[in-house]
Amino acid sequence: MNKTILAVLAGMLAGGGAIAAYQAYSTPYAEVVSATPITEKEPIYGDVVASNAITEMRTGERQVCTEREVEKRRAERFGDKDGMVVGAVVGGLLGNQVGKGDGRKLATVAGAVGGAYAGREIDRRHQGGQKYTEVEQVCETVTEPREEIVGYDVTYRSEGELGSMRVDRKPGAQVLLGERDRIVGYDVTWRYEGQTGQLVMDEDPGDRLPVADGVIAVAGKDTPPKG
C-alpha cells in the first residue's frame, strides 16, 4: 500500500478518535423551549427643572370678623317710663282711696306728690336704663374677586430628555410621569434527552442551558422534570 494513503488513513483514524473524545468530554446542553419574562410595575419619575403657578381670577365669599364697641342699655325698673311719673300715678291712685269729697282730692294730690318723689328717689338708686359699652365680635360675609392658583406648569428631565406637563399641586424635586413594566426574571422551560422541566432565572437564558451530571448547571429555582 502506498505510504501516502496509509498516512491519510492514519490521519482519519486519529481525527475520528479526537472527535469521539471531544464528543465524550464536551459539556452537554439542554434546549431552551421558552423563556417568558416575569415583570412588575415600577413608577417613572422626572427631575423637576422648573415649575410655574397657573392662576385665575375667581369670585368668592369669605367671612370677615372685627371687634367693635357696642352701646347697650341696662334694663329699666319701670319699663320705658320715668320713675317720677310711675310714682305719681301710683301715689294718686292710693290717695284716691282715702276720705271723701275734698279730703279725697287732697289725699289724691298728696299721694301723687309723694309717689313722684318716691319714684324719683328709686330711679336715683337704680342702675336700670343706664347706658354702657361692650366689645363684641361682629362678623359679616363679603363677596370679592381673588386670584387663585389652579395648577402648575412643570418642566422636567427624564432619561436625558426635557418634557413638560401640568399638575394640580406644587411639585417637589420629582414628578410622577407614570409607570412601566420592569423585568425581574424569566420563567424558563427546557428540554434535555426527552425530559422537560422549568426553572426561574434572573437573566435571559438564551437558546440553551449547560447540563452537569444530568442537572441544569445554572443558578435558579428548578422544578421537577416532566417525562
Coordinates of C-alpha atoms in Angstrom, one line a residue:
M1 CA 0.0 0.0 0.0
N2 CA 1.2 3.5 -0.8
K3 CA 2.7 5.3 2.2
T4 CA 0.7 8.4 1.3
I5 CA -2.6 6.5 1.5
L6 CA -1.5 4.9 4.8
A7 CA -0.7 8.4 6.2
V8 CA -4.1 9.7 5.2
L9 CA -5.9 6.7 6.8
A10 CA -3.9 7.1 9.9
G11 CA -4.8 10.8 10.0
M12 CA -8.5 10.0 9.5
L13 CA -8.4 7.4 12.3
A14 CA -6.7 9.9 14.6
G15 CA -9.2 12.6 13.7
G16 CA -12.1 10.3 14.3
G17 CA -10.7 9.4 17.7
A18 CA -10.3 13.1 18.6
I19 CA -13.9 13.9 17.6
A20 CA -15.2 10.9 19.6
A21 CA -13.2 12.1 22.6
Y22 CA -14.4 15.7 22.2
Q23 CA -18.0 14.4 22.0
A24 CA -17.4 12.3 25.1
Y25 CA -16.0 15.0 27.2
S26 CA -17.7 18.2 25.9
T27 CA -20.3 20.0 28.0
P28 CA -23.9 18.8 27.1
Y29 CA -26.6 21.4 26.8
A30 CA -30.4 21.4 27.3
E31 CA -32.6 23.2 24.8
V32 CA -34.5 26.2 25.9
V33 CA -38.0 25.7 24.8
S34 CA -39.3 29.1 26.1
A35 CA -38.3 31.9 28.3
T36 CA -41.2 34.1 29.5
P37 CA -40.3 37.4 31.1
I38 CA -41.6 38.0 34.7
T39 CA -42.4 41.7 35.2
E40 CA -43.6 44.0 38.0
K41 CA -44.8 47.6 37.8
E42 CA -42.4 50.4 38.7
P43 CA -43.0 54.2 38.8
I44 CA -41.4 56.6 36.4
Y45 CA -40.1 59.9 37.8
G46 CA -38.8 63.0 36.2
D47 CA -36.5 65.5 37.9
V48 CA -38.2 68.9 38.1
V49 CA -36.3 71.6 36.3
A50 CA -38.9 74.5 36.8
S51 CA -42.5 75.0 37.8
N52 CA -44.7 78.0 37.2
A53 CA -48.0 78.6 39.0
I54 CA -51.1 79.0 36.8
T55 CA -53.6 81.5 38.3
E56 CA -57.2 82.5 37.6
M57 CA -59.4 85.4 38.9
R58 CA -62.4 84.0 40.7
T59 CA -65.2 85.5 42.8
G60 CA -65.8 84.0 46.2
E61 CA -67.3 84.7 49.6
R62 CA -65.4 84.9 52.8
Q63 CA -66.3 85.9 56.4
V64 CA -64.7 89.0 57.9
C65 CA -64.9 89.4 61.7
T66 CA -63.9 92.5 63.6
E67 CA -64.2 93.6 67.2
R68 CA -66.4 96.7 67.8
E69 CA -67.7 98.6 70.8
V70 CA -71.5 98.2 71.0
E71 CA -73.6 100.6 73.1
K72 CA -76.2 98.9 75.3
R73 CA -78.7 100.0 78.0
R74 CA -79.5 98.3 81.3
A75 CA -83.0 97.0 82.0
E76 CA -85.5 99.6 83.3
R77 CA -87.3 99.1 86.6
F78 CA -90.4 100.7 85.2
G79 CA -90.1 99.7 81.6
D80 CA -89.6 102.8 79.5
K81 CA -91.4 105.2 81.9
D82 CA -89.8 107.7 84.2
G83 CA -89.9 106.7 87.9
M84 CA -91.5 110.1 88.9
V85 CA -94.4 109.5 86.5
V86 CA -95.0 106.0 87.7
G87 CA -94.7 107.1 91.3
A88 CA -97.2 109.9 90.8
V89 CA -99.7 107.7 89.2
V90 CA -99.4 105.0 91.9
G91 CA -99.5 107.6 94.7
G92 CA -102.5 109.3 93.2
L93 CA -104.4 106.0 93.0
L94 CA -103.6 105.2 96.6
G95 CA -104.6 108.7 97.8
N96 CA -107.9 108.5 95.9
Q97 CA -108.9 105.6 98.2
V98 CA -108.7 107.8 101.3
G99 CA -111.5 110.1 102.6
K100 CA -114.4 111.7 100.9
G101 CA -115.1 114.8 98.9
D102 CA -112.4 117.5 99.3
G103 CA -110.5 115.3 101.6
R104 CA -110.2 112.6 99.0
K105 CA -109.0 115.2 96.5
L106 CA -106.3 116.4 98.9
A107 CA -105.3 112.8 99.6
T108 CA -105.1 112.1 95.9
V109 CA -102.9 115.2 95.3
A110 CA -100.7 114.4 98.3
G111 CA -100.4 110.8 97.1
A112 CA -99.4 111.9 93.6
V113 CA -96.7 114.3 95.0
G114 CA -95.4 111.7 97.4
G115 CA -95.4 109.0 94.8
A116 CA -93.5 111.2 92.4
Y117 CA -90.9 112.0 95.0
A118 CA -90.6 108.3 95.9
G119 CA -90.3 107.3 92.2
R120 CA -87.5 109.9 91.7
E121 CA -85.6 108.5 94.6
I122 CA -86.0 105.0 93.4
D123 CA -84.6 106.0 90.0
R124 CA -81.6 107.7 91.6
R125 CA -80.7 104.5 93.4
H126 CA -81.5 102.1 90.5
Q127 CA -79.0 101.4 87.7
G128 CA -81.6 100.3 85.2
G129 CA -81.7 102.2 82.0
Q130 CA -78.1 103.3 82.2
K131 CA -76.0 103.2 79.0
Y132 CA -72.8 101.1 78.8
T133 CA -70.5 99.7 76.1
E134 CA -69.3 96.2 75.4
V135 CA -66.7 94.9 73.0
E136 CA -68.3 92.3 70.7
Q137 CA -67.1 90.3 67.7
V138 CA -69.1 91.3 64.6
C139 CA -68.9 89.1 61.5
E140 CA -70.2 89.7 58.0
T141 CA -69.9 87.8 54.7
V142 CA -68.2 89.7 51.9
T143 CA -68.0 88.8 48.2
E144 CA -64.8 89.8 46.4
P145 CA -62.7 88.7 43.4
R146 CA -59.4 86.9 44.2
E147 CA -56.6 85.3 42.4
E148 CA -56.4 81.5 42.9
I149 CA -53.7 79.0 41.9
V150 CA -55.3 76.3 39.7
G151 CA -52.3 74.3 38.8
Y152 CA -48.6 74.3 37.9
D153 CA -46.8 74.0 34.5
V154 CA -43.8 71.8 35.2
T155 CA -40.6 71.3 33.1
Y156 CA -38.8 68.0 33.9
R157 CA -35.9 66.0 32.8
S158 CA -36.2 62.2 32.3
E159 CA -33.6 59.9 30.8
G160 CA -31.7 62.9 29.5
E161 CA -34.7 64.5 27.7
L162 CA -36.8 67.5 28.7
G163 CA -40.5 67.3 28.9
S164 CA -43.5 69.4 30.3
M165 CA -46.8 68.6 32.0
R166 CA -49.4 70.4 34.1
V167 CA -50.1 69.2 37.6
D168 CA -52.7 70.1 40.2
R169 CA -50.3 70.6 43.1
K170 CA -46.9 72.2 43.6
P171 CA -44.3 69.5 42.8
G172 CA -41.3 68.6 44.8
A173 CA -37.9 67.6 43.5
Q174 CA -39.5 64.9 41.3
V175 CA -42.8 64.5 39.4
L176 CA -44.5 61.2 38.7
L177 CA -44.7 60.5 35.0
G178 CA -46.4 57.1 35.0
E179 CA -45.3 53.5 35.4
R180 CA -43.7 50.8 33.3
D181 CA -43.1 47.0 33.4
R182 CA -39.7 46.0 34.8
I183 CA -38.3 42.5 34.1
V184 CA -37.3 40.9 37.3
G185 CA -36.7 37.3 36.0
Y186 CA -37.6 34.7 33.4
D187 CA -39.8 31.6 33.6
V188 CA -37.8 29.1 31.6
T189 CA -38.9 25.8 30.1
W190 CA -36.1 23.4 29.0
R191 CA -35.8 20.0 27.2
Y192 CA -33.0 17.5 27.6
E193 CA -32.9 13.9 26.4
G194 CA -36.6 13.5 26.2
Q195 CA -37.2 15.3 29.6
T196 CA -38.6 18.7 30.2
G197 CA -38.5 21.0 33.2
Q198 CA -39.0 24.6 34.4
L199 CA -36.9 27.0 36.4
V200 CA -36.9 30.7 37.2
M201 CA -33.8 32.6 36.2
D202 CA -32.7 36.2 36.9
E203 CA -31.3 36.7 33.3
D204 CA -32.3 35.7 29.8
P205 CA -31.1 32.1 29.3
G206 CA -30.6 32.4 25.5
D207 CA -31.1 29.2 23.4
R208 CA -29.5 26.6 25.7
L209 CA -28.5 25.7 29.2
P210 CA -25.4 23.7 30.3
V211 CA -26.0 20.3 31.9
A212 CA -23.7 18.7 34.5
D213 CA -24.4 15.2 35.8
G214 CA -27.9 15.3 34.3
V215 CA -28.7 18.6 36.1
I216 CA -29.2 22.0 34.7
A217 CA -26.0 23.8 35.7
V218 CA -27.3 27.3 36.3
A219 CA -28.5 29.3 39.3
G220 CA -32.2 29.3 39.5
K221 CA -35.2 27.8 41.2
D222 CA -35.8 24.4 39.4
T223 CA -39.0 22.4 39.1
P224 CA -39.2 18.7 38.7
P225 CA -38.7 17.5 35.1
K226 CA -41.6 16.1 33.1
G227 CA -41.2 12.8 31.2

